Amino acid sequence: MKDEIVIAEALQHEVRIHAARSTDTVRAMQEAFDSSATCTAALGRVLTVTGLIASDLKQKEEHVRVRIRGGGPIGLIVAEADGDGNVRGYGDNMDLYAARADGHLDVGRVVGNTGTLQVARDMGLKEPFTGTVELASGEIGEDFARYFAISEQTPSVVSVGVLVGTDSSVLAAGGMIIQLLPGASEETISALEKLAASMRPMSEYMQEGYSAEALVTHLFDDAEILAKKPLRWHCGCSKERFSGALLTLKKEDLRDMIEEDGGAEIVCQFCRKKYQFSKEELQEILDAKTDVEHRDRND
Ligand code: ZN
């Protein structure tokens, strides 16, 4: 079953639902980082919710960028998604393992709960719409629910989960955001509260083989599917992009790379792909930089 996002309305069209199956996406992330079970669950949850938020974007060029700095040992967590269903992300330190006494992964402990969650929606306008809230627990689902309530004034239920096997492989992952639309009746509000209390962990539904669509129609009798979108782990980095980044370095740093290191290896922080730059390639970049500076001076 392929990863997919569905957008739906239910409860007399008074709630909007975004649901994702994200197993393959999170699995590809785990393979890229060889991350510990706890860090896989942490970043996997963030990637899933970031993909869900981005599923409202209309254009590939539009982005959602999430940054979480919770004070825990994972450090900074970054996730990005575009309007085409591509997601990527990283945590500073993806090796730490933490579990609670009951055996469940302790995501809140690696993320921490003393910092902030920031969401930036870049719609191609000059300034992205950015909202920041303090973390609720570092467990990710609650933190995003708090973000929607405070920063976007939208009461929301956020359920997200990643099930990791004993060998750190990803068995199942998924997420759901259920939001009350403006003017929702008391009846709908209490129906949603009841549903939220009775829902099982997201990763359980995914492991049982539910697609995102099947889960939505299982939970809501009157669900109407409005759209289906893809979701995949895809970085989009390239050697050209890193050449551009090298062009912004100081000339003396480029010279050091050429003369002392005899070349450079750049590792993409999002996907851990390695790019090699030979002495000759670095020299070309240095020459291009010198050309640009001459032109600037002559302008
Ligand atoms: Zn990359």
Short mmCIF file of C-alpha atoms and ligand atoms in Angstrom, two decimals:
data_model
loop_
_atom_site.label_atom_id
_atom_site.label_comp_id
_atom_site.label_asym_id
_atom_site.label_seq_id
_atom_site.Cartn_x
_atom_site.Cartn_y
_atom_site.Cartn_z
CA MET A 1 0.00 0.00 0.00
CA LYS A 2 1.40 3.37 -1.03
CA ASP A 3 1.62 6.35 1.28
CA GLU A 4 -1.22 8.75 0.71
CA ILE A 5 -2.98 11.74 2.22
CA VAL A 6 -6.74 12.20 2.09
CA ILE A 7 -8.63 15.39 2.86
CA ALA A 8 -12.23 14.93 3.92
CA GLU A 9 -15.18 16.55 5.68
CA ALA A 10 -17.55 14.85 8.10
CA LEU A 11 -20.02 15.39 10.96
CA GLN A 12 -22.45 17.40 8.78
CA HIS A 13 -19.48 19.08 7.08
CA GLU A 14 -18.54 20.72 10.37
CA VAL A 15 -15.11 19.08 10.71
CA ARG A 16 -12.27 18.84 8.23
CA ILE A 17 -9.97 15.84 8.31
CA HIS A 18 -6.46 15.37 6.95
CA ALA A 19 -5.25 11.79 7.25
CA ALA A 20 -2.03 10.16 6.09
CA ARG A 21 -0.49 6.78 5.81
CA SER A 22 3.25 7.60 6.03
CA THR A 23 4.91 4.22 6.58
CA ASP A 24 7.16 4.26 3.49
CA THR A 25 8.05 7.93 3.99
CA VAL A 26 9.20 7.38 7.58
CA ARG A 27 10.93 4.13 6.62
CA ALA A 28 12.98 5.93 3.95
CA MET A 29 13.92 8.59 6.52
CA GLN A 30 15.02 5.91 9.00
CA GLU A 31 17.19 4.28 6.34
CA ALA A 32 18.79 7.61 5.38
CA PHE A 33 19.76 8.41 8.98
CA ASP A 34 20.05 4.91 10.46
CA SER A 35 18.29 6.57 13.37
CA SER A 36 17.44 5.07 16.77
CA ALA A 37 13.86 3.89 17.37
CA THR A 38 13.01 6.90 19.55
CA CYS A 39 14.45 9.48 17.15
CA THR A 40 12.73 7.72 14.22
CA ALA A 41 9.42 8.06 16.05
CA ALA A 42 10.11 11.72 16.88
CA LEU A 43 11.12 12.87 13.40
CA GLY A 44 8.63 10.49 11.75
CA ARG A 45 5.77 12.13 13.66
CA VAL A 46 6.98 15.61 12.71
CA LEU A 47 7.37 14.64 9.02
CA THR A 48 3.87 13.15 8.94
CA VAL A 49 2.18 16.23 10.41
CA THR A 50 4.26 18.56 8.22
CA GLY A 51 3.11 16.59 5.16
CA LEU A 52 -0.49 16.83 6.33
CA ILE A 53 -0.27 20.61 6.72
CA ALA A 54 1.37 20.95 3.28
CA SER A 55 -1.41 18.93 1.63
CA ASP A 56 -3.46 22.15 1.59
CA LEU A 57 -0.87 23.87 -0.62
CA LYS A 58 -1.85 24.36 -4.24
CA GLN A 59 1.56 24.66 -5.91
CA LYS A 60 4.74 22.59 -5.83
CA GLU A 61 6.70 25.80 -5.19
CA GLU A 62 4.85 26.46 -1.92
CA HIS A 63 6.36 25.05 1.27
CA VAL A 64 5.62 24.33 4.90
CA ARG A 65 8.64 24.49 7.18
CA VAL A 66 8.57 23.26 10.77
CA ARG A 67 11.24 23.86 13.40
CA ILE A 68 11.13 22.34 16.87
CA ARG A 69 13.70 23.13 19.50
CA GLY A 70 12.57 21.46 22.69
CA GLY A 71 15.75 21.42 24.76
CA GLY A 72 16.08 17.62 24.53
CA PRO A 73 19.09 15.65 23.27
CA ILE A 74 17.78 15.36 19.68
CA GLY A 75 18.52 19.09 19.34
CA LEU A 76 16.87 21.04 16.54
CA ILE A 77 14.26 19.18 14.46
CA VAL A 78 13.55 20.56 10.99
CA ALA A 79 10.91 19.31 8.55
CA GLU A 80 9.89 20.65 5.16
CA ALA A 81 7.12 19.67 2.77
CA ASP A 82 6.00 21.04 -0.58
CA GLY A 83 2.69 21.15 -2.42
CA ASP A 84 3.60 18.03 -4.36
CA GLY A 85 3.80 15.68 -1.36
CA ASN A 86 7.59 15.70 -0.99
CA VAL A 87 8.81 15.77 2.61
CA ARG A 88 12.27 15.86 4.11
CA GLY A 89 13.72 16.66 7.52
CA TYR A 90 16.37 15.96 10.10
CA GLY A 91 17.22 16.08 13.77
CA ASP A 92 20.64 17.24 14.98
CA ASN A 93 21.31 14.00 16.85
CA MET A 94 19.41 10.95 15.64
CA ASP A 95 21.12 8.30 17.78
CA LEU A 96 19.58 8.57 21.22
CA TYR A 97 17.27 5.85 22.53
CA ALA A 98 14.80 6.45 25.34
CA ALA A 99 11.89 4.30 26.49
CA ARG A 100 9.41 4.61 29.33
CA ALA A 101 8.96 1.99 32.06
CA ASP A 102 6.01 0.49 30.12
CA GLY A 103 8.26 -0.11 27.11
CA HIS A 104 6.83 2.69 24.94
CA LEU A 105 9.32 4.93 23.19
CA ASP A 106 9.81 8.15 25.14
CA VAL A 107 9.60 10.71 22.34
CA GLY A 108 8.98 13.57 24.76
CA ARG A 109 12.28 12.86 26.46
CA VAL A 110 14.44 13.08 23.33
CA VAL A 111 12.55 16.12 21.98
CA GLY A 112 12.26 17.93 25.33
CA ASN A 113 9.36 20.15 26.38
CA THR A 114 10.91 23.47 27.28
CA GLY A 115 11.15 25.06 23.87
CA THR A 116 9.09 26.05 20.87
CA LEU A 117 7.37 24.73 17.77
CA GLN A 118 7.43 27.03 14.75
CA VAL A 119 5.41 26.54 11.58
CA ALA A 120 6.08 28.69 8.50
CA ARG A 121 3.72 28.52 5.54
CA ASP A 122 5.55 29.87 2.52
CA MET A 123 2.95 30.58 -0.16
CA GLY A 124 5.42 32.27 -2.49
CA LEU A 125 4.56 35.69 -1.04
CA LYS A 126 7.28 37.96 0.28
CA GLU A 127 6.93 36.97 3.92
CA PRO A 128 5.85 33.46 4.93
CA PHE A 129 3.04 33.20 7.48
CA THR A 130 4.85 32.10 10.65
CA GLY A 131 3.43 31.01 13.98
CA THR A 132 5.33 29.92 17.08
CA VAL A 133 4.05 28.28 20.25
CA GLU A 134 5.63 26.80 23.33
CA LEU A 135 5.74 23.01 23.32
CA ALA A 136 3.05 21.18 25.29
CA SER A 137 4.88 17.91 25.93
CA GLY A 138 7.38 17.23 23.16
CA GLU A 139 5.23 14.25 22.12
CA ILE A 140 4.53 16.10 18.80
CA GLY A 141 0.78 15.41 18.40
CA GLU A 142 -0.17 17.51 21.43
CA ASP A 143 2.32 20.17 20.41
CA PHE A 144 0.75 20.60 16.97
CA ALA A 145 -2.75 20.59 18.52
CA ARG A 146 -1.58 23.48 20.70
CA TYR A 147 -0.13 25.24 17.65
CA PHE A 148 -3.44 25.01 15.74
CA ALA A 149 -5.45 26.18 18.75
CA ILE A 150 -3.24 29.15 19.67
CA SER A 151 -1.61 30.25 16.45
CA GLU A 152 -4.36 29.48 13.97
CA GLN A 153 -7.39 29.68 16.33
CA THR A 154 -8.56 26.28 15.07
CA PRO A 155 -9.53 23.69 17.69
CA SER A 156 -7.91 20.46 16.48
CA VAL A 157 -7.33 16.86 17.39
CA VAL A 158 -3.92 15.66 16.22
CA SER A 159 -3.13 11.96 16.34
CA VAL A 160 0.18 10.77 14.94
CA GLY A 161 2.23 7.66 15.49
CA VAL A 162 5.18 5.63 14.31
CA LEU A 163 5.54 1.96 15.21
CA VAL A 164 9.16 0.82 15.27
CA GLY A 165 10.32 -2.81 15.45
CA THR A 166 12.96 -4.14 17.82
CA ASP A 167 15.54 -3.91 15.00
CA SER A 168 14.70 -0.16 14.59
CA SER A 169 12.86 -0.77 11.30
CA VAL A 170 9.62 1.13 10.71
CA LEU A 171 6.55 -1.16 10.84
CA ALA A 172 3.82 1.45 10.40
CA ALA A 173 3.27 5.19 10.52
CA GLY A 174 0.39 7.57 10.05
CA GLY A 175 -1.30 10.68 11.25
CA MET A 176 -4.58 12.54 11.36
CA ILE A 177 -5.61 16.14 11.98
CA ILE A 178 -9.29 16.70 12.71
CA GLN A 179 -10.34 20.35 12.84
CA LEU A 180 -13.58 22.03 13.85
CA LEU A 181 -14.79 24.36 11.13
CA PRO A 182 -16.10 27.80 12.17
CA GLY A 183 -19.66 27.70 13.47
CA ALA A 184 -19.62 24.00 14.40
CA SER A 185 -22.63 23.00 16.54
CA GLU A 186 -22.45 21.82 20.16
CA GLU A 187 -23.56 18.42 18.91
CA THR A 188 -20.54 18.18 16.59
CA ILE A 189 -18.15 19.39 19.28
CA SER A 190 -19.29 16.69 21.69
CA ALA A 191 -19.27 14.04 18.95
CA LEU A 192 -15.68 14.95 18.16
CA GLU A 193 -14.68 14.86 21.83
CA LYS A 194 -16.21 11.39 22.15
CA LEU A 195 -14.43 10.18 19.03
CA ALA A 196 -11.07 11.60 20.15
CA ALA A 197 -11.41 9.78 23.48
CA SER A 198 -12.19 6.46 21.79
CA MET A 199 -9.59 6.57 19.00
CA ARG A 200 -6.78 4.06 19.24
CA PRO A 201 -3.14 4.97 18.52
CA MET A 202 -2.63 5.88 14.88
CA SER A 203 0.18 3.37 14.33
CA GLU A 204 -2.18 0.53 15.40
CA TYR A 205 -4.68 1.39 12.67
CA MET A 206 -1.86 1.60 10.14
CA GLN A 207 -0.41 -1.74 11.19
CA GLU A 208 -3.83 -3.34 10.83
CA GLY A 209 -3.68 -2.33 7.17
CA TYR A 210 -6.02 0.66 7.02
CA SER A 211 -5.39 3.09 4.18
CA ALA A 212 -5.85 6.75 5.08
CA GLU A 213 -9.17 6.73 3.24
CA ALA A 214 -10.38 3.51 4.87
CA LEU A 215 -9.57 4.89 8.31
CA VAL A 216 -11.48 8.12 7.68
CA THR A 217 -14.59 6.25 6.53
CA HIS A 218 -14.21 3.81 9.45
CA LEU A 219 -14.16 6.64 12.00
CA PHE A 220 -16.78 8.91 10.38
CA ASP A 221 -20.07 7.53 9.02
CA ASP A 222 -20.78 10.56 6.85
CA ALA A 223 -17.23 11.25 5.62
CA GLU A 224 -16.92 12.85 2.22
CA ILE A 225 -13.47 12.55 0.60
CA LEU A 226 -12.54 15.88 -0.99
CA ALA A 227 -9.03 15.15 -2.27
CA LYS A 228 -6.26 12.58 -2.33
CA LYS A 229 -2.58 13.55 -2.43
CA PRO A 230 0.70 11.66 -2.60
CA LEU A 231 3.26 11.65 0.22
CA ARG A 232 6.89 10.62 -0.17
CA TRP A 233 10.37 11.10 1.28
CA HIS A 234 12.23 13.17 -1.26
CA CYS A 235 15.04 15.62 -0.65
CA GLY A 236 15.57 17.34 -3.98
CA CYS A 237 19.19 18.20 -3.28
CA SER A 238 21.72 18.20 -6.15
CA LYS A 239 25.37 18.93 -6.83
CA GLU A 240 24.34 22.18 -8.55
CA ARG A 241 22.62 23.40 -5.38
CA PHE A 242 25.70 22.69 -3.30
CA SER A 243 27.90 24.47 -5.87
CA GLY A 244 25.68 27.48 -5.26
CA ALA A 245 26.22 27.13 -1.52
CA LEU A 246 30.01 26.87 -1.98
CA LEU A 247 29.88 30.08 -4.00
CA THR A 248 28.74 31.91 -0.86
CA LEU A 249 31.80 30.82 1.17
CA LYS A 250 34.74 33.14 1.81
CA LYS A 251 37.50 32.92 -0.80
CA GLU A 252 40.08 31.97 1.83
CA ASP A 253 37.91 29.02 2.93
CA LEU A 254 37.64 27.81 -0.66
CA ARG A 255 41.42 28.20 -1.06
CA ASP A 256 41.97 26.14 2.12
CA MET A 257 39.77 23.37 0.70
CA ILE A 258 41.77 23.36 -2.52
CA GLU A 259 45.28 23.66 -1.09
CA GLU A 260 45.02 21.88 2.27
CA ASP A 261 42.20 19.37 1.78
CA GLY A 262 42.64 18.76 -1.95
CA GLY A 263 38.88 18.77 -2.47
CA ALA A 264 35.69 18.71 -0.45
CA GLU A 265 32.93 16.33 0.54
CA ILE A 266 29.58 17.86 1.39
CA VAL A 267 26.92 15.85 3.18
CA CYS A 268 23.31 16.95 2.75
CA GLN A 269 21.90 17.43 6.24
CA PHE A 270 18.41 16.41 5.06
CA CYS A 271 19.18 13.08 3.38
CA ARG A 272 22.84 12.34 4.22
CA LYS A 273 23.71 12.05 0.54
CA LYS A 274 27.38 12.80 -0.09
CA TYR A 275 28.67 15.08 -2.85
CA GLN A 276 32.35 15.16 -3.83
CA PHE A 277 34.00 18.30 -5.19
CA SER A 278 37.44 17.87 -6.76
CA LYS A 279 40.22 20.49 -6.55
CA GLU A 280 39.44 21.48 -10.12
CA GLU A 281 35.72 21.93 -9.44
CA LEU A 282 36.47 24.04 -6.38
CA GLN A 283 38.90 26.13 -8.43
CA GLU A 284 36.12 26.78 -10.97
CA ILE A 285 33.85 27.96 -8.17
CA LEU A 286 36.62 30.21 -6.82
CA ASP A 287 37.20 31.65 -10.31
CA ALA A 288 33.46 32.27 -10.77
CA LYS A 289 33.42 34.06 -7.43
CA THR A 290 36.37 36.25 -8.42
CA ASP A 291 34.63 37.09 -11.72
CA VAL A 292 31.46 38.14 -9.91
CA GLU A 293 33.45 40.39 -7.55
CA HIS A 294 35.24 42.08 -10.46
CA ARG A 295 31.95 42.73 -12.13
CA ASP A 296 30.49 44.17 -8.91
CA ARG A 297 33.39 46.56 -8.57
CA ASN A 298 33.04 47.75 -12.16
CA ASP A 299 29.30 48.41 -11.85
ZN ZN B 1 19.55 15.91 0.32
#
